[in-house]
């Protein structure tokens, strides 16, 4: 089976770079909302609430994006399995970018009343819908071009994208915080990172415009008519296991990059700048370690690294909250860094692992739904639950440590029930069936 879209064989570096850039831009859109929710959205859009309730409400709108992600995975996964991986990359980027720019234009509660938080909810939902399709398309396009012996390495490039997106989002917020007064930042400065998403989306579209379709997709002669129906009929157990397995990664990542910002600034009195620097420094290390962990995944297997990362997360959550509660920059940085090292040990290899677990005809839907189901289980509620638990705790929020440890143990059990896939070629991967 041939197609004009295969004209010319792209270099893996070019493919990986385009996937990384697009993923970074879409996660920038997603993260800038989380940072704004932690720092300013509560009083601007929920001014009638108490400070705690306002933060919880802002985090609730943050969680809506996670609820939308599996729906985006179903929608764009259907397109990816029926029409190809490449269209997913373009449409998902457009949707996420446009909705992010629109967030920066929403009037506050003082201007339009209850319509303001309702508009935030709608736009956050659209952000999540687009991001739900992004990951599957970007990862599959890279994984299905990559040689089997280096699939984890090349597939890890899109996994570096979230770190780059986070640094772009928080770097922009940090620069604005340093340049503006608190009043200026609350009045208009917080909107600038959302408006910048428009330029970034155009850059991403330019980078992706010339990418060819996945050769593995073009080899499929019998495409699934309704990929979701086939997935739920034949692979429902695999979907639940992958969602549960990935929950800990989301919980840990958003605990340290979103909840910790609100906890440190509101409860401990740490300056916004100091906390952003601590988190960003740890994310830089996490991004640098991603290809290293991926190489280990190519050498030693995907499942061993996932099990090790889960175990490390379970052991580190109580020390992490103890270090965060000191309010001192170095201990806080070390607490966050340990958590992100556990995270990247797992997530550096999942971009290769999930496509290898699912059959090619439902791979885009399966990998996307499994990945984003983990986001609902681990990411949607974590900032809200952690904020509520920390409020009921003393200076050290042990309840947050217990909550995160519980999710880590759940994921550890799910990974233990999944098979190893290395070095099975992606075209011959044997999915878990029921």
Coordinates of C-alpha atoms in Angstrom, one line a residue:
X1 CA 0.0 0.0 0.0
X2 CA 1.5 3.3 -1.1
X3 CA 0.6 6.9 -0.6
X4 CA 1.9 10.2 -1.7
X5 CA 2.3 11.2 1.9
X6 CA 5.3 8.8 2.1
X7 CA 7.3 10.6 -0.5
X8 CA 10.8 10.9 0.8
X9 CA 12.0 9.1 3.9
X10 CA 12.4 11.6 6.8
X11 CA 15.4 11.5 9.1
X12 CA 14.5 10.3 12.6
X13 CA 16.0 13.5 14.0
X14 CA 13.7 15.7 12.0
X15 CA 10.6 13.6 12.9
X16 CA 11.6 13.5 16.6
X17 CA 12.3 17.3 16.6
X18 CA 8.9 18.1 15.1
X19 CA 7.1 15.8 17.5
X20 CA 9.0 17.3 20.4
X21 CA 8.2 20.9 19.3
X22 CA 4.5 20.3 18.9
X23 CA 4.2 18.4 22.1
X24 CA 6.1 21.2 23.9
X25 CA 3.7 23.8 22.5
X26 CA 0.6 22.0 23.4
X27 CA 1.8 21.2 26.9
X28 CA 2.8 24.8 27.3
X29 CA -0.8 25.7 26.7
X30 CA -1.9 23.2 29.3
X31 CA 0.7 24.1 31.9
X32 CA 0.3 27.8 31.7
X33 CA -3.3 27.3 32.8
X34 CA -2.2 25.2 35.8
X35 CA 0.3 27.9 36.9
X36 CA -2.2 30.6 36.5
X37 CA -4.7 28.5 38.5
X38 CA -2.2 28.1 41.3
X39 CA -1.3 31.8 41.4
X40 CA -4.0 34.2 40.3
X41 CA -7.2 32.7 38.9
X42 CA -8.9 32.1 42.2
X43 CA -9.4 35.8 43.3
X44 CA -10.0 36.9 39.7
X45 CA -12.7 34.5 38.7
X46 CA -14.0 33.3 42.1
X47 CA -13.8 36.5 44.2
X48 CA -16.8 35.7 46.4
X49 CA -15.0 32.5 47.7
X50 CA -12.6 32.4 50.5
X51 CA -8.9 32.2 49.5
X52 CA -8.9 28.4 50.0
X53 CA -12.2 27.9 48.2
X54 CA -11.1 30.1 45.4
X55 CA -7.9 28.1 44.9
X56 CA -9.9 24.9 45.0
X57 CA -12.4 26.2 42.4
X58 CA -9.5 27.3 40.1
X59 CA -8.0 23.8 40.4
X60 CA -11.4 22.3 39.7
X61 CA -11.4 24.2 36.3
X62 CA -7.9 22.8 35.8
X63 CA -9.3 19.3 36.4
X64 CA -11.9 19.7 33.7
X65 CA -9.1 19.6 31.1
X66 CA -8.2 16.1 32.3
X67 CA -11.8 14.9 32.1
X68 CA -11.8 16.1 28.5
X69 CA -8.6 14.4 27.5
X70 CA -10.0 10.8 27.2
X71 CA -12.8 12.3 25.1
X72 CA -10.2 13.9 22.9
X73 CA -8.3 10.6 22.8
X74 CA -11.4 8.8 21.5
X75 CA -12.2 11.5 18.9
X76 CA -8.7 12.0 17.6
X77 CA -7.8 8.3 18.1
X78 CA -10.6 7.4 15.7
X79 CA -9.2 9.8 13.2
X80 CA -5.7 8.4 13.8
X81 CA -6.7 4.8 13.3
X82 CA -9.0 5.6 10.3
X83 CA -7.3 8.4 8.5
X84 CA -3.8 8.5 9.7
X85 CA -1.6 9.9 12.5
X86 CA -0.6 13.0 10.7
X87 CA -4.0 14.8 10.6
X88 CA -4.3 14.3 14.4
X89 CA -1.2 16.4 14.9
X90 CA -2.5 19.4 12.9
X91 CA -6.1 19.6 14.2
X92 CA -5.2 18.9 17.8
X93 CA -2.6 21.7 17.8
X94 CA -5.0 24.2 16.3
X95 CA -7.7 23.4 18.8
X96 CA -5.4 23.6 21.8
X97 CA -3.7 26.8 20.6
X98 CA -7.0 28.6 19.8
X99 CA -8.6 27.8 23.1
X100 CA -5.5 28.8 25.0
X101 CA -5.4 32.3 23.4
X102 CA -9.1 32.6 24.1
X103 CA -8.5 32.0 27.9
X104 CA -6.3 35.1 27.9
X105 CA -9.2 37.1 26.5
X106 CA -11.9 36.1 29.0
X107 CA -13.1 39.0 31.2
X108 CA -12.8 38.5 34.9
X109 CA -15.7 38.0 37.3
X110 CA -15.9 41.7 38.1
X111 CA -16.6 42.4 34.5
X112 CA -19.1 39.8 33.5
X113 CA -20.0 37.9 36.6
X114 CA -20.7 34.2 36.6
X115 CA -20.1 34.0 32.9
X116 CA -16.4 34.4 33.5
X117 CA -15.8 31.1 35.3
X118 CA -18.2 29.3 32.9
X119 CA -16.2 30.5 29.9
X120 CA -13.0 29.2 31.7
X121 CA -14.6 25.8 32.1
X122 CA -15.6 25.6 28.4
X123 CA -12.2 26.7 27.1
X124 CA -10.4 24.4 29.6
X125 CA -12.5 21.6 28.2
X126 CA -11.5 22.4 24.7
X127 CA -7.8 22.6 25.7
X128 CA -8.1 19.1 27.2
X129 CA -9.9 17.8 24.1
X130 CA -7.0 18.9 21.9
X131 CA -4.3 17.6 24.2
X132 CA -6.0 14.3 24.4
X133 CA -5.4 13.7 20.8
X134 CA -1.9 15.3 20.6
X135 CA 0.1 12.7 22.6
X136 CA -1.1 9.7 20.6
X137 CA -0.5 11.2 17.2
X138 CA 3.0 12.6 18.1
X139 CA 4.2 9.5 19.8
X140 CA 2.9 7.1 17.2
X141 CA 4.3 9.0 14.3
X142 CA 7.7 8.8 15.9
X143 CA 7.5 5.2 17.3
X144 CA 6.2 3.8 14.0
X145 CA 9.1 5.3 12.0
X146 CA 11.8 4.3 14.6
X147 CA 14.0 1.2 14.3
X148 CA 12.9 -1.4 16.9
X149 CA 16.2 -1.4 18.8
X150 CA 16.0 2.4 19.4
X151 CA 12.3 2.9 19.6
X152 CA 12.3 4.0 23.3
X153 CA 15.0 6.5 22.6
X154 CA 13.4 8.1 19.6
X155 CA 9.9 8.0 21.2
X156 CA 11.2 9.7 24.2
X157 CA 11.6 13.0 22.3
X158 CA 7.9 13.8 22.5
X159 CA 8.2 12.9 26.2
X160 CA 10.7 15.7 26.6
X161 CA 8.0 18.1 25.2
X162 CA 6.1 18.4 28.5
X163 CA 9.3 19.5 30.3
X164 CA 10.0 22.1 27.6
X165 CA 6.4 23.3 27.6
X166 CA 6.5 23.6 31.4
X167 CA 9.7 25.6 31.3
X168 CA 8.3 27.9 28.6
X169 CA 5.1 28.4 30.5
X170 CA 6.7 29.0 33.9
X171 CA 9.7 30.9 32.5
X172 CA 7.2 33.4 30.9
X173 CA 5.3 33.7 34.2
X174 CA 8.6 34.1 36.1
X175 CA 9.8 36.8 33.8
X176 CA 6.5 38.7 34.0
X177 CA 6.4 38.3 37.8
X178 CA 9.9 39.9 38.0
X179 CA 9.1 42.7 35.6
X180 CA 5.6 43.6 36.9
X181 CA 4.1 44.6 40.2
X182 CA 1.6 42.2 41.8
X183 CA -1.2 44.5 40.8
X184 CA 0.0 44.7 37.2
X185 CA 0.4 40.9 37.0
X186 CA -3.2 40.4 38.4
X187 CA -4.7 43.1 36.1
X188 CA -3.2 42.0 32.7
X189 CA 0.2 40.3 33.1
X190 CA -1.2 36.8 33.6
X191 CA -2.9 37.0 30.2
X192 CA 0.3 37.4 28.2
X193 CA 1.4 33.7 28.4
X194 CA -2.0 32.7 27.0
X195 CA -1.7 35.2 24.1
X196 CA 1.8 33.9 23.3
X197 CA 0.2 30.5 22.6
X198 CA -1.0 31.8 19.3
X199 CA 2.5 32.4 17.9
X200 CA 3.7 29.1 19.3
X201 CA 0.8 27.2 17.6
X202 CA 1.7 28.8 14.3
X203 CA 5.3 27.7 14.7
X204 CA 4.2 24.2 15.5
X205 CA 2.0 24.0 12.5
X206 CA 4.8 25.1 10.3
X207 CA 7.1 22.4 11.7
X208 CA 4.5 19.7 11.2
X209 CA 3.2 20.7 7.8
X210 CA 5.7 18.6 5.9
X211 CA 5.8 15.4 8.0
X212 CA 5.0 12.2 6.2
X213 CA 2.4 9.7 7.3
X214 CA 3.4 6.7 9.5
X215 CA 4.6 3.8 7.4
X216 CA 3.0 1.3 9.8
X217 CA -0.4 3.0 9.3
X218 CA -0.1 2.8 5.5
X219 CA 0.7 -0.9 5.8
X220 CA -2.7 -1.6 7.5
X221 CA -5.1 -3.1 4.8
X222 CA -8.1 -3.6 7.1
X223 CA -8.7 -0.5 9.3
X224 CA -11.1 -0.8 12.2
X225 CA -14.5 0.7 11.4
X226 CA -15.1 1.8 14.9
X227 CA -11.8 1.6 16.8
X228 CA -13.3 2.4 20.2
X229 CA -15.9 -0.4 19.9
X230 CA -13.2 -2.9 19.0
X231 CA -10.9 -1.6 21.7
X232 CA -13.6 -2.0 24.4
X233 CA -14.6 -5.4 23.1
X234 CA -11.2 -7.0 22.8
X235 CA -8.8 -4.9 24.9
X236 CA -10.8 -3.5 27.8
X237 CA -8.5 -5.0 30.4
X238 CA -5.5 -3.5 28.7
X239 CA -7.1 -0.1 28.7
X240 CA -7.8 -0.2 32.4
X241 CA -4.4 -1.5 33.3
X242 CA -2.6 1.1 31.3
X243 CA -4.8 3.9 32.7
X244 CA -4.1 2.7 36.3
X245 CA -0.4 2.2 35.6
X246 CA 0.1 5.7 34.3
X247 CA -2.0 7.4 37.1
X248 CA 1.0 7.8 39.4
X249 CA 3.0 9.7 36.8
X250 CA 0.3 12.3 36.5
X251 CA -0.4 12.5 40.2
X252 CA 3.3 13.0 41.0
X253 CA 3.9 15.5 38.2
X254 CA 1.0 17.7 38.9
X255 CA 1.5 17.5 42.7
X256 CA 5.0 19.0 42.3
X257 CA 4.3 21.4 39.4
X258 CA 0.9 22.7 40.3
X259 CA -0.2 21.9 43.9
X260 CA 3.2 22.7 45.4
X261 CA 3.1 26.2 43.9
X262 CA -0.1 27.0 45.7
X263 CA 0.9 25.2 48.9
X264 CA 4.3 27.0 49.2
X265 CA 3.1 30.5 48.3
X266 CA -0.2 30.4 50.2
X267 CA 0.6 28.2 53.3
X268 CA 4.3 28.7 53.8
X269 CA 4.8 32.3 52.5
X270 CA 7.4 31.3 50.0
X271 CA 7.8 33.9 47.2
X272 CA 6.3 33.0 43.8
X273 CA 9.7 33.5 42.2
X274 CA 11.6 31.2 44.5
X275 CA 9.0 28.5 44.1
X276 CA 9.0 28.7 40.4
X277 CA 12.8 28.6 40.2
X278 CA 12.8 25.4 42.4
X279 CA 10.3 23.6 40.3
X280 CA 11.8 24.8 37.0
X281 CA 15.3 23.6 38.0
X282 CA 14.0 20.2 38.8
X283 CA 12.1 20.0 35.5
X284 CA 15.4 20.8 33.6
X285 CA 17.0 17.8 35.2
X286 CA 14.0 15.7 34.5
X287 CA 14.0 16.7 30.8
X288 CA 17.8 16.0 30.5
X289 CA 17.3 12.5 32.1
X290 CA 14.5 11.5 29.7
X291 CA 16.6 10.2 26.8
X292 CA 19.0 8.5 29.3
X293 CA 16.2 6.5 30.9
X294 CA 14.8 5.7 27.4
X295 CA 18.2 4.2 26.4
X296 CA 18.0 2.0 29.5
X297 CA 14.5 1.0 28.4
X298 CA 15.9 -0.1 25.0
X299 CA 18.6 -2.1 26.7
X300 CA 16.8 -3.6 29.7
X301 CA 13.1 -3.4 28.8
X302 CA 10.1 -1.1 29.4
X303 CA 8.4 -2.9 32.3
X304 CA 11.5 -3.0 34.7
X305 CA 11.9 0.7 34.5
X306 CA 8.2 1.3 35.0
X307 CA 8.2 -0.9 38.1
X308 CA 11.3 0.8 39.4
X309 CA 9.8 4.2 38.9
X310 CA 6.6 3.3 40.7
X311 CA 8.5 1.8 43.6
X312 CA 10.7 4.9 43.9
X313 CA 7.6 7.1 43.9
X314 CA 6.0 5.1 46.6
X315 CA 9.1 5.4 48.8
X316 CA 9.7 9.1 48.1
X317 CA 6.3 10.8 48.7
X318 CA 6.6 11.1 52.5
X319 CA 10.2 12.5 52.3
X320 CA 9.0 14.8 49.5
X321 CA 6.2 16.5 51.5
X322 CA 8.6 16.8 54.5
X323 CA 11.2 18.6 52.4
X324 CA 8.5 20.8 50.8
X325 CA 7.2 21.8 54.3
X326 CA 10.5 23.3 55.3
X327 CA 9.9 26.3 53.0
X328 CA 13.6 26.4 52.3
X329 CA 14.7 26.5 48.6
X330 CA 17.3 23.7 48.7
X331 CA 15.2 21.1 50.6
X332 CA 12.2 22.0 48.4
X333 CA 14.2 21.6 45.2
X334 CA 15.5 18.2 46.4
X335 CA 12.0 17.0 47.3
X336 CA 10.7 17.9 43.9
X337 CA 13.8 16.6 42.1
X338 CA 13.4 13.1 43.7
X339 CA 9.8 12.9 42.7
X340 CA 10.5 13.9 39.1
X341 CA 13.3 11.4 38.8
X342 CA 10.9 8.6 39.9
X343 CA 8.4 10.1 37.3
X344 CA 10.8 10.1 34.4
X345 CA 12.0 6.6 35.1
X346 CA 8.6 5.5 34.1
X347 CA 7.4 8.0 31.6
X348 CA 10.6 8.1 29.5
X349 CA 9.7 4.6 28.2
X350 CA 5.8 4.7 28.0
X351 CA 5.9 6.4 24.6
X352 CA 7.4 3.2 23.3
X353 CA 5.6 0.8 25.7
X354 CA 2.0 1.8 25.0
X355 CA 2.2 1.5 21.1
X356 CA 3.9 -1.9 21.5
X357 CA 1.0 -3.1 23.7
X358 CA -1.8 -2.3 21.3
X359 CA -2.6 -3.9 17.9
X360 CA -1.8 -1.5 15.0
X361 CA -5.5 -1.2 13.8
X362 CA -6.5 0.3 17.2
X363 CA -3.2 1.6 18.3
X364 CA -3.9 5.3 18.1
X365 CA -7.2 5.0 20.0
X366 CA -5.8 2.5 22.5
X367 CA -2.6 4.3 23.4
X368 CA -4.3 7.7 23.6
X369 CA -7.2 6.5 25.7
X370 CA -5.0 4.5 28.1
X371 CA -2.6 7.4 28.4
X372 CA -5.3 10.0 29.1
X373 CA -7.3 7.8 31.4
X374 CA -4.2 7.8 33.6
X375 CA -4.5 11.6 33.5
X376 CA -8.1 11.5 34.8
X377 CA -7.2 9.0 37.6
X378 CA -4.0 10.7 38.6
X379 CA -4.0 14.3 37.4
X380 CA -7.5 15.7 37.5
X381 CA -8.1 15.5 41.2
X382 CA -4.6 15.7 42.6
X383 CA -4.3 19.5 43.0
X384 CA -7.8 19.7 44.5
X385 CA -7.4 16.7 46.9
X386 CA -3.8 17.7 47.9
X387 CA -4.9 21.3 48.6
X388 CA -7.8 20.0 50.8
X389 CA -5.6 17.5 52.6
X390 CA -2.9 20.0 53.2
X391 CA -5.4 22.4 54.7
X392 CA -6.4 19.8 57.3
X393 CA -2.8 18.9 58.1
X394 CA -0.3 20.6 60.3
X395 CA 2.8 22.2 58.9
X396 CA 3.8 18.9 57.2
X397 CA 1.0 17.7 54.9
X398 CA 1.4 13.9 55.6
X399 CA -2.1 13.3 54.1
X400 CA -0.8 14.4 50.7
X401 CA 2.1 12.0 51.1
X402 CA -0.3 9.1 51.9
X403 CA -2.5 10.0 49.0
X404 CA 0.3 10.0 46.5
X405 CA 1.8 6.8 48.0
X406 CA -1.5 5.1 47.6
X407 CA -1.7 6.0 43.9
X408 CA 1.9 4.8 43.4
X409 CA 1.0 1.4 44.9
X410 CA -2.0 1.2 42.6
X411 CA 0.1 1.9 39.6
X412 CA 2.8 -0.6 40.7
X413 CA 0.2 -3.3 40.8
X414 CA -1.1 -2.4 37.3
X415 CA 2.4 -2.4 35.8
X416 CA 3.1 -5.8 37.4
X417 CA 0.1 -7.2 35.4
X418 CA 1.3 -5.8 32.1
X419 CA 3.7 -7.8 29.9
X420 CA 7.1 -6.8 28.6
X421 CA 7.3 -5.8 25.0
X422 CA 11.0 -5.3 24.2
X423 CA 12.4 -6.2 21.7
X424 CA 9.2 -7.2 19.9
X425 CA 8.8 -5.1 16.8
X426 CA 5.9 -2.6 16.8
X427 CA 4.3 -4.2 13.8
X428 CA 4.2 -7.5 15.5
X429 CA 3.3 -6.4 19.0
X430 CA 1.1 -8.9 20.9
X431 CA -1.6 -7.0 22.7
X432 CA -3.2 -8.1 25.9
X433 CA -6.6 -9.5 25.0
X434 CA -9.5 -10.8 27.0

